[in-house]
CSV table of N, CA and C in Angstrom, one decimal:
chain,number,residue,atom,x,y,z
A,1,MET,N,125.7,278.9,-81.1
A,1,MET,CA,125.7,277.9,-80.1
A,1,MET,C,126.7,278.3,-79.1
A,2,GLU,N,126.2,278.2,-77.7
A,2,GLU,CA,127.1,278.6,-76.4
A,2,GLU,C,128.0,277.3,-76.2
A,3,VAL,N,129.1,277.4,-76.1
A,3,VAL,CA,129.9,276.2,-75.7
A,3,VAL,C,130.2,276.2,-74.2
A,4,ALA,N,130.0,275.1,-73.6
A,4,ALA,CA,130.1,275.0,-72.1
A,4,ALA,C,131.6,275.0,-71.5
A,5,SER,N,132.0,275.5,-70.6
A,5,SER,CA,133.5,275.6,-70.2
A,5,SER,C,133.6,274.3,-69.1
A,6,GLU,N,134.8,274.0,-68.8
A,6,GLU,CA,135.2,272.9,-68.0
A,6,GLU,C,134.3,272.9,-66.6
A,7,ARG,N,134.1,274.3,-66.1
A,7,ARG,CA,133.6,274.3,-65.0
A,7,ARG,C,132.1,274.1,-65.1
A,8,ASP,N,131.4,274.1,-66.4
A,8,ASP,CA,130.1,273.7,-66.4
A,8,ASP,C,129.9,272.3,-66.7
A,9,VAL,N,130.2,271.5,-65.7
A,9,VAL,CA,129.9,270.0,-65.8
A,9,VAL,C,128.9,269.6,-64.6
A,10,CYS,N,128.0,269.0,-64.9
A,10,CYS,CA,126.9,268.6,-64.0
A,10,CYS,C,127.6,267.5,-63.2
A,11,GLN,N,127.5,267.6,-61.7
A,11,GLN,CA,128.0,266.7,-60.9
A,11,GLN,C,127.2,265.1,-60.9
A,12,LEU,N,125.8,265.6,-61.3
A,12,LEU,CA,125.2,264.3,-61.5
A,12,LEU,C,125.1,263.3,-62.7
A,13,CYS,N,125.1,264.0,-63.8
A,13,CYS,CA,125.2,263.3,-65.0
A,13,CYS,C,126.5,263.5,-65.8
A,14,GLN,N,127.3,264.4,-65.2
A,14,GLN,CA,128.8,264.6,-65.8
A,14,GLN,C,128.6,265.3,-67.0
A,15,GLY,N,127.5,265.7,-67.5
A,15,GLY,CA,127.4,266.2,-68.9
A,15,GLY,C,128.0,267.9,-68.8
A,16,ARG,N,128.4,268.3,-70.0
A,16,ARG,CA,128.7,269.7,-70.0
A,16,ARG,C,127.4,270.4,-70.4
A,17,ASP,N,127.0,271.6,-69.8
A,17,ASP,CA,125.8,272.1,-70.1
A,17,ASP,C,126.0,273.6,-69.7
A,18,SER,N,125.6,274.6,-70.4
A,18,SER,CA,125.6,275.9,-69.9
A,18,SER,C,124.7,276.3,-69.0
A,19,THR,N,123.8,275.3,-68.6
A,19,THR,CA,122.8,275.6,-67.4
A,19,THR,C,123.3,275.1,-66.2
A,20,VAL,N,124.6,274.6,-65.9
A,20,VAL,CA,125.2,274.2,-64.7
A,20,VAL,C,125.2,275.2,-63.7
A,21,ALA,N,124.8,275.2,-62.5
A,21,ALA,CA,124.8,276.2,-61.5
A,21,ALA,C,124.6,275.6,-60.2
A,22,SER,N,125.2,276.5,-59.2
A,22,SER,CA,124.8,276.0,-57.7
A,22,SER,C,123.3,275.8,-57.5
A,23,ARG,N,122.9,274.8,-57.2
A,23,ARG,CA,121.3,274.7,-57.0
A,23,ARG,C,120.9,274.6,-55.6
A,24,GLY,N,119.7,275.3,-55.1
A,24,GLY,CA,119.1,275.2,-54.0
A,24,GLY,C,119.2,276.8,-53.3
A,25,SER,N,118.3,276.7,-52.2
A,25,SER,CA,118.4,278.0,-51.6
A,25,SER,C,119.5,278.3,-50.7
A,26,ILE,N,120.3,277.4,-50.3
A,26,ILE,CA,121.4,277.6,-49.5
A,26,ILE,C,122.7,277.1,-50.1
A,27,ASN,N,122.5,277.0,-51.6
A,27,ASN,CA,123.7,276.3,-52.4
A,27,ASN,C,124.5,275.4,-51.7
A,28,LEU,N,124.0,274.5,-51.1
A,28,LEU,CA,124.8,273.3,-50.6
A,28,LEU,C,124.6,272.2,-51.2
A,29,ILE,N,123.6,271.8,-52.2
A,29,ILE,CA,123.4,270.7,-52.8
A,29,ILE,C,124.4,270.3,-53.7
A,30,ALA,N,124.6,271.1,-54.8
A,30,ALA,CA,125.5,270.6,-55.9
A,30,ALA,C,125.5,271.5,-57.2
A,31,GLU,N,126.5,271.3,-58.0
A,31,GLU,CA,126.4,272.0,-59.3
A,31,GLU,C,125.8,271.0,-60.1
A,32,MET,N,124.5,271.3,-60.7
A,32,MET,CA,123.9,270.6,-61.5
A,32,MET,C,123.2,271.4,-62.6
A,33,CYS,N,122.9,270.6,-63.6
A,33,CYS,CA,122.5,271.1,-65.0
A,33,CYS,C,120.8,271.3,-64.6
A,34,GLU,N,120.1,272.0,-65.4
A,34,GLU,CA,118.8,272.3,-65.0
A,34,GLU,C,117.9,271.0,-65.1
A,35,GLY,N,118.2,270.0,-66.0
A,35,GLY,CA,117.5,268.9,-66.2
A,35,GLY,C,117.5,267.9,-65.0
A,36,CYS,N,118.9,267.8,-64.7
A,36,CYS,CA,119.2,266.9,-63.5
A,36,CYS,C,118.6,267.5,-62.0
A,37,TRP,N,118.7,269.0,-61.9
A,37,TRP,CA,118.2,269.6,-60.8
A,37,TRP,C,116.8,269.4,-60.7
A,38,ASN,N,116.0,269.5,-62.0
A,38,ASN,CA,114.6,269.5,-61.7
A,38,ASN,C,114.2,268.0,-61.3
A,39,ARG,N,114.8,267.0,-61.9
A,39,ARG,CA,114.4,265.6,-61.4
A,39,ARG,C,114.8,265.2,-60.1
A,40,PHE,N,115.9,265.6,-59.7
A,40,PHE,CA,116.3,265.4,-58.1
A,40,PHE,C,115.4,266.3,-57.2
A,41,ALA,N,115.1,267.4,-57.5
A,41,ALA,CA,114.1,268.4,-56.5
A,41,ALA,C,112.8,267.8,-56.5
A,42,ASN,N,112.5,267.4,-57.7
A,42,ASN,CA,111.0,266.8,-57.9
A,42,ASN,C,110.9,265.6,-57.1
A,43,ASP,N,111.9,264.6,-57.2
A,43,ASP,CA,112.2,263.2,-56.6
A,43,ASP,C,112.0,263.4,-55.1
A,44,LEU,N,112.8,264.4,-54.5
A,44,LEU,CA,112.9,264.6,-53.2
A,44,LEU,C,111.7,265.1,-52.7
A,45,ALA,N,111.1,266.1,-53.3
A,45,ALA,CA,109.7,266.7,-53.1
A,45,ALA,C,108.7,265.7,-52.9
A,46,ALA,N,108.7,264.7,-53.6
A,46,ALA,CA,107.6,263.6,-53.8
A,46,ALA,C,107.9,262.8,-52.5
A,47,VAL,N,109.1,262.6,-52.1
A,47,VAL,CA,109.3,261.7,-51.0
A,47,VAL,C,109.0,262.6,-49.3
A,48,GLU,N,109.2,263.8,-49.5
A,48,GLU,CA,109.1,264.7,-48.5
A,48,GLU,C,107.8,265.1,-48.2
A,49,GLY,N,107.0,265.0,-49.4
A,49,GLY,CA,105.7,265.5,-49.3
A,49,GLY,C,105.6,267.2,-49.9
A,50,ALA,N,106.7,267.7,-50.2
A,50,ALA,CA,106.8,269.2,-50.7
A,50,ALA,C,106.1,269.4,-52.0
A,51,THR,N,104.9,269.3,-52.1
A,51,THR,CA,104.1,269.2,-53.5
A,51,THR,C,103.3,270.6,-53.4
A,52,ALA,N,103.1,271.3,-52.8
A,52,ALA,CA,102.4,272.7,-52.9
A,52,ALA,C,102.9,273.6,-53.9
A,53,PRO,N,102.0,274.1,-54.4
A,53,PRO,CA,102.3,275.1,-55.6
A,53,PRO,C,103.0,276.3,-54.9
A,54,PRO,N,103.9,277.0,-55.5
A,54,PRO,CA,104.6,278.2,-55.1
A,54,PRO,C,103.6,279.2,-54.7
A,55,SER,N,104.0,279.9,-53.7
A,55,SER,CA,103.1,281.1,-53.2
A,55,SER,C,103.5,282.3,-54.4
A,56,PRO,N,102.2,282.9,-54.8
A,56,PRO,CA,102.4,283.8,-55.7
A,56,PRO,C,103.4,285.1,-55.2
A,57,VAL,N,104.1,285.5,-56.2
A,57,VAL,CA,104.9,286.6,-56.1
A,57,VAL,C,104.0,288.0,-56.0
A,58,PRO,N,104.0,288.7,-55.0
A,58,PRO,CA,102.9,289.9,-55.1
A,58,PRO,C,103.3,291.0,-56.0
A,59,ASP,N,102.7,291.6,-56.7
A,59,ASP,CA,102.8,292.5,-57.6
A,59,ASP,C,103.1,293.9,-56.8
A,60,GLU,N,104.1,294.5,-57.0
A,60,GLU,CA,104.7,295.8,-56.3
A,60,GLU,C,103.5,297.0,-56.4
A,61,ASP,N,102.8,296.9,-57.4
A,61,ASP,CA,101.8,298.0,-57.8
A,61,ASP,C,100.4,297.4,-57.1
A,62,ASP,N,100.1,296.3,-56.6
A,62,ASP,CA,98.9,295.7,-56.0
A,62,ASP,C,99.0,295.9,-54.4
A,63,TYR,N,98.2,296.8,-54.0
A,63,TYR,CA,98.4,297.1,-52.5
A,63,TYR,C,97.3,296.1,-51.9
A,64,GLU,N,96.6,295.3,-52.4
A,64,GLU,CA,95.8,294.2,-51.9
A,64,GLU,C,96.6,293.1,-51.3
A,65,THR,N,96.2,292.6,-50.2
A,65,THR,CA,97.0,291.2,-49.8
A,65,THR,C,96.4,290.2,-50.4
A,66,SER,N,97.2,289.1,-50.7
A,66,SER,CA,96.5,288.1,-51.1
A,66,SER,C,96.1,287.1,-50.2
A,67,GLY,N,96.1,287.4,-49.0
A,67,GLY,CA,95.6,286.6,-48.0
A,67,GLY,C,96.3,285.3,-47.5
A,68,PRO,N,96.0,284.6,-46.5
A,68,PRO,CA,96.9,283.5,-46.1
A,68,PRO,C,96.6,282.3,-47.2
A,69,SER,N,97.6,281.3,-47.4
A,69,SER,CA,97.6,280.4,-48.3
A,69,SER,C,96.5,279.3,-47.6
A,70,THR,N,95.8,278.5,-48.5
A,70,THR,CA,94.9,277.6,-48.0
A,70,THR,C,95.2,276.2,-48.5
A,71,CYS,N,94.9,275.1,-48.0
A,71,CYS,CA,94.9,273.8,-48.4
A,71,CYS,C,93.9,273.7,-49.6
A,72,SER,N,94.3,273.1,-50.7
A,72,SER,CA,93.4,272.8,-52.0
A,72,SER,C,92.7,271.7,-51.6
A,73,LYS,N,92.7,271.0,-50.6
A,73,LYS,CA,91.7,269.7,-50.2
A,73,LYS,C,90.7,269.9,-49.5
A,74,CYS,N,91.1,270.7,-48.2
A,74,CYS,CA,90.2,270.8,-47.2
A,74,CYS,C,89.8,272.4,-47.0
A,75,GLY,N,90.5,273.4,-47.7
A,75,GLY,CA,90.3,274.9,-47.6
A,75,GLY,C,91.0,275.5,-46.4
A,76,GLY,N,91.6,274.6,-45.4
A,76,GLY,CA,92.0,275.1,-44.2
A,76,GLY,C,93.3,276.0,-44.3
A,77,ARG,N,93.6,276.8,-43.5
A,77,ARG,CA,94.7,277.6,-43.6
A,77,ARG,C,96.0,277.0,-43.3
A,78,VAL,N,97.0,277.3,-44.3
A,78,VAL,CA,98.4,276.5,-43.9
A,78,VAL,C,99.3,277.6,-44.0
A,79,ARG,N,100.7,277.2,-43.8
A,79,ARG,CA,101.8,278.0,-43.8
A,79,ARG,C,102.7,277.4,-45.1
A,80,ARG,N,102.7,278.1,-46.1
A,80,ARG,CA,103.1,277.6,-47.5
A,80,ARG,C,104.5,278.2,-47.4
A,81,MET,N,105.7,277.1,-47.4
A,81,MET,CA,107.0,277.6,-47.4
A,81,MET,C,107.9,276.9,-48.2
A,82,PRO,N,108.8,277.9,-48.7
A,82,PRO,CA,109.6,277.0,-49.7
A,82,PRO,C,110.8,276.1,-48.8
A,83,THR,N,111.1,275.2,-49.6
A,83,THR,CA,112.3,274.3,-49.2
A,83,THR,C,113.6,274.9,-49.6
A,84,TYR,N,114.8,274.2,-49.1
A,84,TYR,CA,116.2,274.5,-49.6
A,84,TYR,C,116.3,274.1,-51.0
A,85,TYR,N,115.4,273.0,-51.5
A,85,TYR,CA,115.7,272.7,-52.9
A,85,TYR,C,114.5,273.5,-53.8
A,86,ASP,N,114.1,274.6,-53.6
A,86,ASP,CA,113.3,275.3,-54.4
A,86,ASP,C,111.9,274.7,-54.8
A,87,ARG,N,111.2,274.0,-53.7
A,87,ARG,CA,110.0,273.4,-53.7
A,87,ARG,C,109.3,274.0,-52.7
A,88,TRP,N,107.9,273.9,-52.7
A,88,TRP,CA,107.1,274.2,-51.7
A,88,TRP,C,106.4,273.3,-50.6
A,89,VAL,N,106.0,273.5,-49.4
A,89,VAL,CA,105.5,272.6,-48.7
A,89,VAL,C,104.4,273.4,-47.8
A,90,ASP,N,103.3,272.8,-47.8
A,90,ASP,CA,102.3,273.3,-46.8
A,90,ASP,C,102.3,272.8,-45.3
A,91,LEU,N,102.7,273.6,-44.4
A,91,LEU,CA,102.9,273.1,-43.0
A,91,LEU,C,101.5,273.6,-42.2
A,92,ALA,N,101.4,272.8,-41.2
A,92,ALA,CA,100.3,273.2,-40.1
A,92,ALA,C,100.8,274.8,-39.5
A,93,THR,N,99.8,275.3,-39.1
A,93,THR,CA,100.0,276.7,-38.3
A,93,THR,C,100.1,276.5,-36.9
A,94,VAL,N,100.3,275.4,-36.4
A,94,VAL,CA,100.8,275.0,-35.1
A,94,VAL,C,102.0,274.2,-34.9
A,95,GLU,N,102.7,274.2,-33.9
A,95,GLU,CA,103.9,273.5,-33.5
A,95,GLU,C,103.1,272.4,-32.5
A,96,LEU,N,103.8,271.1,-32.6
A,96,LEU,CA,103.3,270.1,-31.8
A,96,LEU,C,104.7,269.3,-31.3
A,97,PRO,N,104.4,268.6,-30.0
A,97,PRO,CA,105.6,267.9,-29.6
A,97,PRO,C,106.1,266.9,-30.5
A,98,ALA,N,107.3,266.6,-30.9
A,98,ALA,CA,107.7,265.5,-31.8
A,98,ALA,C,107.2,264.2,-31.6
A,99,LYS,N,106.9,263.9,-30.2
A,99,LYS,CA,106.5,262.5,-30.1
A,99,LYS,C,105.0,262.4,-30.8
A,100,GLN,N,104.2,263.5,-31.0
A,100,GLN,CA,102.9,263.5,-31.5
A,100,GLN,C,102.8,263.5,-33.1
A,101,VAL,N,104.1,263.8,-33.8
A,101,VAL,CA,104.1,263.7,-35.2
A,101,VAL,C,105.0,262.6,-35.8
A,102,PRO,N,104.4,261.9,-36.7
A,102,PRO,CA,105.2,260.8,-37.3
A,102,PRO,C,106.5,261.5,-37.9
A,103,GLU,N,107.6,260.8,-37.9
A,103,GLU,CA,108.9,261.3,-38.5
A,103,GLU,C,108.7,262.0,-39.9
A,104,ARG,N,107.8,261.2,-40.8
A,104,ARG,CA,107.8,261.8,-42.2
A,104,ARG,C,107.2,263.1,-42.4
A,105,TYR,N,106.6,263.5,-41.0
A,105,TYR,CA,105.8,264.8,-41.3
A,105,TYR,C,106.4,266.0,-40.5
A,106,ARG,N,107.6,265.7,-39.8
A,106,ARG,CA,108.3,266.6,-39.1
A,106,ARG,C,109.0,267.6,-39.8
A,107,TRP,N,108.9,269.0,-39.6
A,107,TRP,CA,109.6,270.1,-40.3
A,107,TRP,C,110.1,271.1,-39.3
A,108,ARG,N,111.0,271.7,-39.5
A,108,ARG,CA,111.4,273.1,-38.9
A,108,ARG,C,111.5,274.2,-39.7
A,109,LEU,N,111.5,275.5,-39.3
A,109,LEU,CA,111.8,276.5,-40.1
A,109,LEU,C,113.3,277.0,-39.9
A,110,MET,N,113.9,277.5,-40.7
A,110,MET,CA,115.3,277.9,-40.7
A,110,MET,C,115.6,279.2,-41.4
A,111,LYS,N,116.1,280.3,-40.6
A,111,LYS,CA,116.6,281.6,-41.5
A,111,LYS,C,117.9,281.3,-42.1
A,112,VAL,N,117.8,281.7,-43.4
A,112,VAL,CA,119.0,281.6,-44.2
A,112,VAL,C,119.4,283.0,-44.7
A,113,PRO,N,120.9,283.3,-44.5
A,113,PRO,CA,121.3,284.5,-44.9
A,113,PRO,C,121.4,284.4,-46.3
A,114,VAL,N,120.8,285.5,-47.0
A,114,VAL,CA,121.1,285.8,-48.6
A,114,VAL,C,121.7,287.1,-48.5
A,115,ALA,N,122.1,287.8,-49.8
A,115,ALA,CA,122.6,288.8,-50.1
A,115,ALA,C,121.7,290.1,-49.4
A,116,TYR,N,120.5,290.3,-49.5
A,116,TYR,CA,120.0,291.5,-48.8
A,116,TYR,C,119.2,291.3,-47.8
A,117,ALA,N,118.8,290.2,-47.4
A,117,ALA,CA,117.9,289.8,-46.2
A,117,ALA,C,117.8,288.3,-46.1
A,118,PRO,N,117.5,288.0,-44.9
A,118,PRO,CA,117.4,286.6,-44.7
A,118,PRO,C,116.1,286.1,-45.2
A,119,ILE,N,116.1,284.9,-45.5
A,119,ILE,CA,114.8,284.3,-45.9
A,119,ILE,C,114.7,282.9,-44.9
A,120,THR,N,113.2,282.7,-44.8
A,120,THR,CA,112.9,281.6,-44.0
A,120,THR,C,112.6,280.4,-44.9
A,121,ILE,N,113.0,279.3,-44.6
A,121,ILE,CA,112.8,278.1,-45.6
A,121,ILE,C,112.4,276.9,-44.4
A,122,ALA,N,111.8,275.9,-44.8
A,122,ALA,CA,111.2,274.9,-44.4
A,122,ALA,C,112.3,273.6,-44.5
A,123,VAL,N,112.7,273.1,-43.4
A,123,VAL,CA,113.6,271.9,-43.4
A,123,VAL,C,113.1,270.7,-42.9
A,124,HIS,N,113.1,269.6,-43.8
A,124,HIS,CA,112.7,268.2,-43.4
A,124,HIS,C,113.3,267.7,-42.4
A,125,ILE,N,113.2,267.4,-41.2
A,125,ILE,CA,113.8,266.8,-40.2
A,125,ILE,C,113.9,265.3,-40.3
A,126,ARG,N,115.2,264.8,-40.5
A,126,ARG,CA,115.5,263.4,-40.9
A,126,ARG,C,116.7,262.9,-40.4
A,127,VAL,N,117.8,263.8,-40.1
A,127,VAL,CA,119.0,263.5,-39.7
A,127,VAL,C,119.2,263.2,-38.3
A,128,ILE,N,118.6,264.2,-37.4
A,128,ILE,CA,118.7,264.0,-36.1
A,128,ILE,C,117.5,264.0,-35.4
A,129,ASP,N,117.1,263.0,-34.7
A,129,ASP,CA,115.8,262.9,-34.0
A,129,ASP,C,115.6,263.9,-33.0
A,130,PRO,N,114.6,264.6,-33.1
A,130,PRO,CA,114.1,265.6,-32.0
A,130,PRO,C,114.0,264.9,-30.6
A,131,LEU,N,114.1,265.4,-29.5
A,131,LEU,CA,113.6,264.7,-28.3
A,131,LEU,C,112.1,264.7,-28.3
A,132,PRO,N,111.5,263.8,-27.7
A,132,PRO,CA,110.0,263.6,-27.6
A,132,PRO,C,109.3,265.0,-27.5
A,133,SER,N,109.7,265.9,-26.5
A,133,SER,CA,109.1,267.1,-26.3
A,133,SER,C,109.5,268.4,-27.1
A,134,ASP,N,110.2,267.9,-27.8
A,134,ASP,CA,111.0,269.2,-28.8
A,134,ASP,C,109.7,269.5,-29.7
A,135,PRO,N,109.6,270.7,-29.7
A,135,PRO,CA,108.3,271.2,-30.8
A,135,PRO,C,108.8,271.0,-32.3
A,136,VAL,N,108.0,270.8,-33.1
A,136,VAL,CA,108.3,270.6,-34.7
A,136,VAL,C,106.9,271.0,-35.2
A,137,ILE,N,107.1,271.6,-36.5
A,137,ILE,CA,105.8,271.9,-37.2
A,137,ILE,C,105.4,270.7,-38.1
A,138,PRO,N,104.5,270.2,-38.0
A,138,PRO,CA,104.0,269.1,-38.9
A,138,PRO,C,103.6,269.6,-40.1
A,139,ALA,N,103.7,268.7,-41.2
A,139,ALA,CA,103.1,269.1,-42.5
A,139,ALA,C,101.6,269.2,-42.5
A,140,HIS,N,101.0,270.1,-43.2
A,140,HIS,CA,99.5,270.0,-42.9
A,140,HIS,C,98.9,268.7,-43.2
A,141,ALA,N,99.4,267.9,-44.3
A,141,ALA,CA,98.7,266.6,-44.6
A,141,ALA,C,98.5,265.8,-43.3
A,142,LEU,N,99.1,265.7,-42.2
A,142,LEU,CA,99.1,265.2,-41.0
A,142,LEU,C,97.8,265.6,-40.3
A,143,LEU,N,97.5,266.9,-40.3
A,143,LEU,CA,96.2,267.4,-39.9
A,143,LEU,C,95.1,267.6,-40.7
A,144,CYS,N,95.1,267.3,-41.8
A,144,CYS,CA,94.2,268.0,-42.9
A,144,CYS,C,93.0,266.8,-42.7
A,145,PRO,N,91.9,267.2,-42.7
A,145,PRO,CA,90.7,266.4,-42.4
A,145,PRO,C,90.6,265.5,-43.8
A,146,ALA,N,91.0,266.2,-45.1
A,146,ALA,CA,90.8,265.4,-46.3
A,146,ALA,C,91.6,264.2,-46.4
A,147,GLU,N,92.9,264.3,-45.7
A,147,GLU,CA,93.8,263.3,-45.9
A,147,GLU,C,93.6,262.1,-44.9
A,148,GLN,N,94.1,261.0,-45.4
A,148,GLN,CA,93.9,259.8,-44.5
A,148,GLN,C,95.3,259.3,-44.1
A,149,VAL,N,95.7,259.9,-42.7
A,149,VAL,CA,97.1,259.6,-42.3
A,149,VAL,C,96.8,258.9,-40.9
A,150,GLU,N,97.5,257.8,-40.8
A,150,GLU,CA,97.4,257.1,-39.7
A,150,GLU,C,98.3,257.8,-38.4
A,151,MET,N,97.8,258.1,-37.3
A,151,MET,CA,98.4,258.8,-36.2
A,151,MET,C,99.0,257.7,-35.3
A,152,PRO,N,100.4,258.0,-34.9
A,152,PRO,CA,100.9,257.2,-33.9
A,152,PRO,C,100.2,257.1,-32.6
A,153,ASP,N,100.4,255.9,-31.8
A,153,ASP,CA,100.0,255.8,-30.5
A,153,ASP,C,100.8,256.6,-29.5
A,154,ILE,N,100.2,257.6,-29.0
A,154,ILE,CA,101.1,258.6,-28.1
A,154,ILE,C,100.7,258.4,-26.6
A,155,ARG,N,100.3,257.2,-26.4
A,155,ARG,CA,100.0,257.2,-24.8
A,155,ARG,C,101.0,257.0,-24.0
A,156,SER,N,102.3,256.6,-24.6
A,156,SER,CA,103.2,256.4,-23.6
A,156,SER,C,103.9,257.7,-22.9
């Protein structure tokens, strides 16, 4: 049986666990055990709509391309992107002015430096409101013909 050290304390449950690690793509969230991390990330994903399945990891021996990701509901093309909390979101393939996208569907892409090459992740916009004309990437759910999303009145 492995004994957890003092630094292996989960910041959420305060339990000692050998699975405690820096969690998230940009290591800015917290030191959490695997159980707390999964509950936290799944809850956040449910709120933000980041419920897409992960993109498959390409086999280095397979020279066939897997093709673009598609929506499981409408079959339309999507940009499947990882989030900073290790979940995936389907984004639209177009940018729109922020005034045309309800707040809960606004995303941006951000390059994050990692050891060997930068990765691009999706970041939900919620702390700083963009200007009405600023481009944002809507979640695919907003534009999906199979979803029932109420659009804001943009006549102003």
